[in-house]
Coordinates of C-alpha atoms in Angstrom, one line a residue:
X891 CA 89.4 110.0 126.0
X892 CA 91.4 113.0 125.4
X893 CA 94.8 114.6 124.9
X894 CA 94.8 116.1 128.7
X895 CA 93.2 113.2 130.1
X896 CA 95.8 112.0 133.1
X897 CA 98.2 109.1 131.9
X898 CA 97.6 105.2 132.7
X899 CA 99.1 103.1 135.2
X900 CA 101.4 100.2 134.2
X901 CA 98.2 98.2 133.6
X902 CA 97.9 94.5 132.1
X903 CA 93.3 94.3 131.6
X904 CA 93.4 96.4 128.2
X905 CA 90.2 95.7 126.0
X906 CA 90.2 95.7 122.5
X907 CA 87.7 98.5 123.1
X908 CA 90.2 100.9 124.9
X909 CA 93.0 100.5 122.6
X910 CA 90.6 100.4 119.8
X911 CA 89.7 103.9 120.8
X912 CA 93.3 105.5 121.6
X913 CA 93.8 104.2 117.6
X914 CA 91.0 106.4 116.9
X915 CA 92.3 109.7 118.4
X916 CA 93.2 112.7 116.3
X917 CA 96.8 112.1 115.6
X918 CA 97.9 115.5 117.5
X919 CA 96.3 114.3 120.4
X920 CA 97.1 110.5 120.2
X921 CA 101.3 112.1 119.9
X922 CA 100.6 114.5 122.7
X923 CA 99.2 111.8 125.2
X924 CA 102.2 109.2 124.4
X925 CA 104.8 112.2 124.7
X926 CA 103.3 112.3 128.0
X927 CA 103.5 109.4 128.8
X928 CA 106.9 108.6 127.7
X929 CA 108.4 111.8 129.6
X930 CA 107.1 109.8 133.0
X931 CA 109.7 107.1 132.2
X932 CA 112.1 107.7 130.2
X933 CA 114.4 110.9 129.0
X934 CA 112.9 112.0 126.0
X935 CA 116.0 113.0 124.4
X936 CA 117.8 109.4 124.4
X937 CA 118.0 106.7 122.1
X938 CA 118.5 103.1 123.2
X939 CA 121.3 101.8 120.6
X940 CA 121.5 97.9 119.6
X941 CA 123.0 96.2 116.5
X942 CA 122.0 92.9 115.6
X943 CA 124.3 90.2 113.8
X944 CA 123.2 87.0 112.3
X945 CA 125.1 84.4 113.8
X946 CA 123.8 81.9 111.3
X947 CA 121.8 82.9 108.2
X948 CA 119.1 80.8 105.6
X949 CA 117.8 77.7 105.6
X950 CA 115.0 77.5 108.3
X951 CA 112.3 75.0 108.6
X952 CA 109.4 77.6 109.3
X953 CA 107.2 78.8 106.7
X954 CA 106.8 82.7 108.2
X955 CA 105.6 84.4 104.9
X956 CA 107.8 87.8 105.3
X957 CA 111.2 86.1 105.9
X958 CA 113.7 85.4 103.5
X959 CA 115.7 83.0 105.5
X960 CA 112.5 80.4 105.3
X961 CA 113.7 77.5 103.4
X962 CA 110.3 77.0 102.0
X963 CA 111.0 80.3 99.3
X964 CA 113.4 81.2 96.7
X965 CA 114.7 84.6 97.6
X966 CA 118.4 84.4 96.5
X967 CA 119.4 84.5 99.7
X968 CA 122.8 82.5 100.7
X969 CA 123.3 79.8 103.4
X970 CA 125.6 80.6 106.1
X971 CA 127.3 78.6 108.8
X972 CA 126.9 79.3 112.6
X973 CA 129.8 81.9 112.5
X974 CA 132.8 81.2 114.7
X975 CA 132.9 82.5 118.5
X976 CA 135.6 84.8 117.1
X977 CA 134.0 86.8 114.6
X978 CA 130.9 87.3 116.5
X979 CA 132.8 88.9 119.5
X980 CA 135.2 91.1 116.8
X981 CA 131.4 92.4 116.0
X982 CA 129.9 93.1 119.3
X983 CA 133.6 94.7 120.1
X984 CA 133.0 97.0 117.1
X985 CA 129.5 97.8 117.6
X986 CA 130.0 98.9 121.4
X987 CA 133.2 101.4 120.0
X988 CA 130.4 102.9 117.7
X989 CA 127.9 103.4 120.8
X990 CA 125.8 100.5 121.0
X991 CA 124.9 99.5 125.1
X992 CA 123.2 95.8 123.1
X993 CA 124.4 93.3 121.2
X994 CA 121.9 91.1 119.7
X995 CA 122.7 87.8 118.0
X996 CA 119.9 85.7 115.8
X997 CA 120.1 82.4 114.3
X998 CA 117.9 81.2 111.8
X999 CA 116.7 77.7 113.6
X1000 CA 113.4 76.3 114.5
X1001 CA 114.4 76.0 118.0
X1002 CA 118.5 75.0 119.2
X1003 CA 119.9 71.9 119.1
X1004 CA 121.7 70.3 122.0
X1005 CA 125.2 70.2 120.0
X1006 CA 124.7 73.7 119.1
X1007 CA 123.6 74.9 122.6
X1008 CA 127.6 75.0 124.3
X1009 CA 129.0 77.1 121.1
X1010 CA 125.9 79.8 121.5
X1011 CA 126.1 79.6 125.4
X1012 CA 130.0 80.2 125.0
X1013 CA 129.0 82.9 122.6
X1014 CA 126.7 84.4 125.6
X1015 CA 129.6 84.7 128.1
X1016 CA 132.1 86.1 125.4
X1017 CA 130.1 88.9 124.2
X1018 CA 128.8 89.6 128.3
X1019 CA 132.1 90.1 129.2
X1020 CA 132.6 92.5 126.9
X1021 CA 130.3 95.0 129.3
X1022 CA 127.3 94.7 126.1
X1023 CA 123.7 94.1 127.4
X1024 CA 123.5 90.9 125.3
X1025 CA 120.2 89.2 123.2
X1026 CA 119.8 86.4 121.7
X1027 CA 117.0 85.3 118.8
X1028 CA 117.0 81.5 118.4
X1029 CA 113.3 80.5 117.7
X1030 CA 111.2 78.2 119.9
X1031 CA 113.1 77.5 123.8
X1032 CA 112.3 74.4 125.7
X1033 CA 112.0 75.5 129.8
X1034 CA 115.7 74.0 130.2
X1035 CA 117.0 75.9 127.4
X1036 CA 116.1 79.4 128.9
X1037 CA 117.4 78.2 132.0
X1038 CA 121.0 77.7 130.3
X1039 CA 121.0 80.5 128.4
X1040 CA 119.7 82.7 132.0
X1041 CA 123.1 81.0 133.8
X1042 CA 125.1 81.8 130.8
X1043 CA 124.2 85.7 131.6
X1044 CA 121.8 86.4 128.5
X1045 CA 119.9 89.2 129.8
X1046 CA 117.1 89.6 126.6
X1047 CA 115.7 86.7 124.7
X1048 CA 113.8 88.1 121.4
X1049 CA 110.7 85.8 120.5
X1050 CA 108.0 88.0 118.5
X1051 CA 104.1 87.0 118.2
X1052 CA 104.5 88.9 115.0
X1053 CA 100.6 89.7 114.6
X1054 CA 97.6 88.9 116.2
X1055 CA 96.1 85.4 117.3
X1056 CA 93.6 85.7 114.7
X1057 CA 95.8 86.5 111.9
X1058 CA 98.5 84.4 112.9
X1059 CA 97.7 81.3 110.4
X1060 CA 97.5 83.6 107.9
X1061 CA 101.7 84.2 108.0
X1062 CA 102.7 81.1 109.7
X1063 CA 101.6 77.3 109.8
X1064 CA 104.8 75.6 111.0
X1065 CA 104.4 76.9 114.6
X1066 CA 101.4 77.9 116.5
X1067 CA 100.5 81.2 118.0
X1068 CA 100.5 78.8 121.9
X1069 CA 104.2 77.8 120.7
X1070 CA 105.2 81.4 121.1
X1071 CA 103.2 82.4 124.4
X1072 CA 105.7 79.1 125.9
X1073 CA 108.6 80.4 124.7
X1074 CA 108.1 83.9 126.7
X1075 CA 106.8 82.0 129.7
X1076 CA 109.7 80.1 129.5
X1077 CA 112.0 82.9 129.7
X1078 CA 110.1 84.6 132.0
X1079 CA 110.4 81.8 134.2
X1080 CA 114.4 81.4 133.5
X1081 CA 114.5 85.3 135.0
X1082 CA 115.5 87.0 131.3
X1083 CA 114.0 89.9 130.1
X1084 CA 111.9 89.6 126.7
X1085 CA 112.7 91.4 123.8
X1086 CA 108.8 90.8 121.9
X1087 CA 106.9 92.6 119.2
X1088 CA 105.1 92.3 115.8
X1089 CA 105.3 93.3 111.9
X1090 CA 103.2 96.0 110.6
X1091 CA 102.1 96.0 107.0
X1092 CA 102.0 92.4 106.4
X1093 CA 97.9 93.0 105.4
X1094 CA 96.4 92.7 108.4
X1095 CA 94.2 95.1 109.7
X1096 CA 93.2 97.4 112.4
X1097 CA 91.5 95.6 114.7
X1098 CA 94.9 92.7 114.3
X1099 CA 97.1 95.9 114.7
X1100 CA 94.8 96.1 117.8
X1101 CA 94.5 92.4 119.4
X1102 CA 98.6 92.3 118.9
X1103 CA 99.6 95.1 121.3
X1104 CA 96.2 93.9 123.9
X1105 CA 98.1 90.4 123.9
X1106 CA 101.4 92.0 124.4
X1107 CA 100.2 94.6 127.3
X1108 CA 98.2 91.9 128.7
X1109 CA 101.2 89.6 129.3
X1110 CA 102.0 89.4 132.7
X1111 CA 105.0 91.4 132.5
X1112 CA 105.2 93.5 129.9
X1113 CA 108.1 93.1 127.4
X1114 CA 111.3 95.5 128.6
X1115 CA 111.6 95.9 125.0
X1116 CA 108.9 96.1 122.1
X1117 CA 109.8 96.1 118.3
X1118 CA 107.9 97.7 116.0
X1119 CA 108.8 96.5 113.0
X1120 CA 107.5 97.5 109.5
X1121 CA 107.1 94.9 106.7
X1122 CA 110.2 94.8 104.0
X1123 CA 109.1 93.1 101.3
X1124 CA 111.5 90.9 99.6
X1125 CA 110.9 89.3 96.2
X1126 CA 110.6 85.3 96.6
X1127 CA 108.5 85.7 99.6
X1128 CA 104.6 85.6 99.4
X1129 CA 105.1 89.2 101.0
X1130 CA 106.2 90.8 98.3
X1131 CA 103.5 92.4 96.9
X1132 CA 101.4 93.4 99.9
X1133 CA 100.2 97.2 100.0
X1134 CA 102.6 99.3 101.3
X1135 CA 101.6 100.6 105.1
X1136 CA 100.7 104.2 105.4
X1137 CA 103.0 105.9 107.0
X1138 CA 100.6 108.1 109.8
X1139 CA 99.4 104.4 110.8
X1140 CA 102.6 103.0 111.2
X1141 CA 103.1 106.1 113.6
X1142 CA 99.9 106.2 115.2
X1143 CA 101.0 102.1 116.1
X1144 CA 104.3 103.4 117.9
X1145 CA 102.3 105.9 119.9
X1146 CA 99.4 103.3 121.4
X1147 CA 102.9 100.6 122.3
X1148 CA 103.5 103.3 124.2
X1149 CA 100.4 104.2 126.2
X1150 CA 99.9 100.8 126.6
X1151 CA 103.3 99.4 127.5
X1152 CA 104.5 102.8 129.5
X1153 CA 107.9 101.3 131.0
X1154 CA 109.0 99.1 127.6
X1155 CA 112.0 100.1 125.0
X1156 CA 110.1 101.1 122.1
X1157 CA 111.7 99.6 119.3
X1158 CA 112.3 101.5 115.8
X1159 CA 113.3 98.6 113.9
X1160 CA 113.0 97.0 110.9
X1161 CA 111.7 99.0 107.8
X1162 CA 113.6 102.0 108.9
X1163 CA 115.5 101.7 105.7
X1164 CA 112.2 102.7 104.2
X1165 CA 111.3 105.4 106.3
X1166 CA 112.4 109.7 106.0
X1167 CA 113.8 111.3 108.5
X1168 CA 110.3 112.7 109.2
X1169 CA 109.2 109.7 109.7
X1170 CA 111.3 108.6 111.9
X1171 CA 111.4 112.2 113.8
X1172 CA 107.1 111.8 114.7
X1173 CA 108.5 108.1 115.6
X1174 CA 110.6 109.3 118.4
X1175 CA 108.1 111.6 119.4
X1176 CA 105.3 109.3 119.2
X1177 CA 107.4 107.2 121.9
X1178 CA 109.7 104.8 119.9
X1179 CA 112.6 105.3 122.1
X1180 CA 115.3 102.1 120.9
X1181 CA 116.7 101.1 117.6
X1182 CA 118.7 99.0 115.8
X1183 CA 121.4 100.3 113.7
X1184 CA 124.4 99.1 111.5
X1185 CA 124.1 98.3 107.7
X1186 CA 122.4 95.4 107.9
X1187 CA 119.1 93.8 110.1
X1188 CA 119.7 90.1 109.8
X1189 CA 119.1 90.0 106.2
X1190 CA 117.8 93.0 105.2
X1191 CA 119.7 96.8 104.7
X1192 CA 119.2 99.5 107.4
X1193 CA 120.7 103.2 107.5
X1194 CA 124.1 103.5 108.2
X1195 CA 125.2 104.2 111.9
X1196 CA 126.9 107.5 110.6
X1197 CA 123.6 108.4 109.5
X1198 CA 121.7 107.5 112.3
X1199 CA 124.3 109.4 114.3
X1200 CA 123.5 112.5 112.5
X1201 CA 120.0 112.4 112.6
X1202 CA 120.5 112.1 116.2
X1203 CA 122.6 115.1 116.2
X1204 CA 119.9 117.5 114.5
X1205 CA 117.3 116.2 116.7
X1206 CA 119.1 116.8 120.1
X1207 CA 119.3 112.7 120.1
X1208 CA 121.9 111.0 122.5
X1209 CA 122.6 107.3 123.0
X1210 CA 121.3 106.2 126.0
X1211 CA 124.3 104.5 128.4
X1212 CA 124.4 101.5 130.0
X1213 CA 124.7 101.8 133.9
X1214 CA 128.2 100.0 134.7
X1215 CA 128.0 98.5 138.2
X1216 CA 130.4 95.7 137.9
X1217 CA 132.3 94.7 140.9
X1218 CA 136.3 94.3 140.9
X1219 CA 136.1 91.0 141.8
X1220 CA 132.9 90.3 138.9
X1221 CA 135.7 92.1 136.5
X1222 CA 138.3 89.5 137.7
X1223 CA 135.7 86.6 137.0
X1224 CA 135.0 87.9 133.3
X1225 CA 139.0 88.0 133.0
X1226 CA 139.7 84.3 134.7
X1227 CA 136.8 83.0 132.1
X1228 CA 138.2 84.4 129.0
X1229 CA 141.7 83.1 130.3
X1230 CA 140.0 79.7 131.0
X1231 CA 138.0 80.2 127.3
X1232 CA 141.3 80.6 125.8
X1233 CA 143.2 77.6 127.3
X1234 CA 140.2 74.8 126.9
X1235 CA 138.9 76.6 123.5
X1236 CA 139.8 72.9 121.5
X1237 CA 137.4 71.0 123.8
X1238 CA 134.4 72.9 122.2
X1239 CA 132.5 71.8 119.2
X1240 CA 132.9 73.6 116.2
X1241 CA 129.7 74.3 114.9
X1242 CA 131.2 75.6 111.7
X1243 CA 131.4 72.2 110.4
X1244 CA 128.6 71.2 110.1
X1245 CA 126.3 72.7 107.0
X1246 CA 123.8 75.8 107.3
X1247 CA 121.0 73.1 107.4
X1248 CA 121.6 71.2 110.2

């Protein structure tokens, strides 16, 4: 392969050979070819903008070895309730003045429960009608599930495969790598799009860096949106101490997604608290072409949005819009629900009642 060789096809038969050797390309060339590529489909010069709120924070029965909301560690961090409908929508109205065309909500859960399922579908409509693009993280879906979440207008569902197959037991035991290929198939089949990616720096190594982004580009549809994220290691965790991931790698990763996945967002996402602005400059140019912003990622920090903003600025950066294509009479709907919402709001559960660990 080389720099000027003719980009590929949307293409779903990767080997581990092929991507194996596009990791191995000088890094000029490997930047140049994903430039390329990325200036086939997208505008180089804009941004996806998203902001992510936990909806409902600590406590969770999985045993994922980078997160501090796993019950299993000690980390410091502090239950929270399923937040009320109210707050939730105050935040996604904030985050869209500030620029962002996605509001993503994640809940620290195993998979939903049934009395918690009308509260987050309610959430759904609330923050749709808002004109956000909205996504949801809520673990493992059963086939009914997506399908109640699709008809409540949730337009991403975020479920990564964090790592590879073969590296998978080594960060998580409570779930299996299958459990996650049906939750995607299961949105897939519900007609959402899927939000899906990995962690880099967690001590895997090339070759898993590898057979993550084959499974992902091998899906049958690729993921409209693929974060990248880089390990934060928080004290409690069994992460903590893992060797920090050189920064050209972390790159060279974004550029391969990329190649491989030419249509996809290109997530930026977590670890970019961690990262220069250099960094994240030969990010954007290696392809990553969405991030999350606000102060916070879940549980852990993330540059400012003023900052963000002015990075953009001095790299010719803008936030990429939403197309707006709503009907009058699909605006009259969103009013008449939130009217309805308003007037039948007491017949809803209040999942702030119950504790964090239910």
């Amino acid at each position: 392969m080389t720099a000027t060789a003719p980009s590929q096809a949307i293409r779903h038969d990767w080997s581990l050979q092929e991507a194996r050797a596009l990791f191995e390309l000088p890094f000029n060339d490997l930047l140049f070819r994903a430039q390329s590529v990325h200036r086939e489909h997208f505008d180089p010069n804009e941004v996806q903008v998203s902001t992510l709120l936990s909806i409902k924070t600590g406590a969770c029965p999985e045993d994922c070895k980078y997160c501090p909301q796993s019950g299993h560690y000690n980390t410091g961090l502090e239950k929270e309730k399923l937040l009320e409908i109210e707050k939730v929508v105050a935040e996604a109205r904030a985050a869209k003045d500030k620029g962002a065309s996605r509001f993503c909500m994640g809940a620290a859960w195993r998979s939903p429960s049934k009395k918690d399922m009308p509260y987050v579908l309610d959430m759904v409509k609330q923050v749709k009608s808002l004109g956000l693009e909205t996504c949801m993280t809520l673990g493992m879906l059963k086939e009914e599930q997506a399908k109640e979440l699709a008809d409540a207008g949730l337009d991403y569902y975020n479920h990564n495969l964090d790592t590879s197959e073969k590296y998978y037991s080594h960060i998580i035991t409570t779930r299996t790598y299958q459990d996650r290929l049906d939750t995607l198939d299961n949105v897939r089949k519900a007609g959402m799009k899927v939000c899906c990616g990995g962690i880099m720096g967690m001590g895997e190594d090339e070759d898993d860096r590898v057979g993550l982004l084959v499974q992902l580009a091998n899906l049958p549809h690729h993921p409209e949106s693929v974060p990248v994220n880089m390990l934060v290691k928080v004290k409690g965790t069994p992460m903590e101490d893992v060797e920090d991931l050189d920064p050209f790698d972390f790159v060279r990763i974004i550029a391969v997604a990329r190649i491989m996945m030419p249509a996809s967002h290109v997530r930026l996402s977590a670890g970019r608290e961690n990262m220069n602005e250099q960094m994240q400059a030969l990010c954007f140019m290696a392809g990553a072409n969405s991030i999350f912003y606000g102060e916070k990622l879940l549980t852990t920090a993330n540059p400012e949005a003023d900052a963000d903003m002015q990075l953009f600025k001095r790299l010719g950066i803008r936030p990429e819009q939403r197309e707006q294509c709503a009907s009058e009479e699909q605006e009259e709907e969103a009013i008449a629900e939130a009217v309805e919402y308003e007037a039948t709001r007491h017949m809803f559960y209040d999942a702030t009642r119950e504790s964090a660990a239910s």
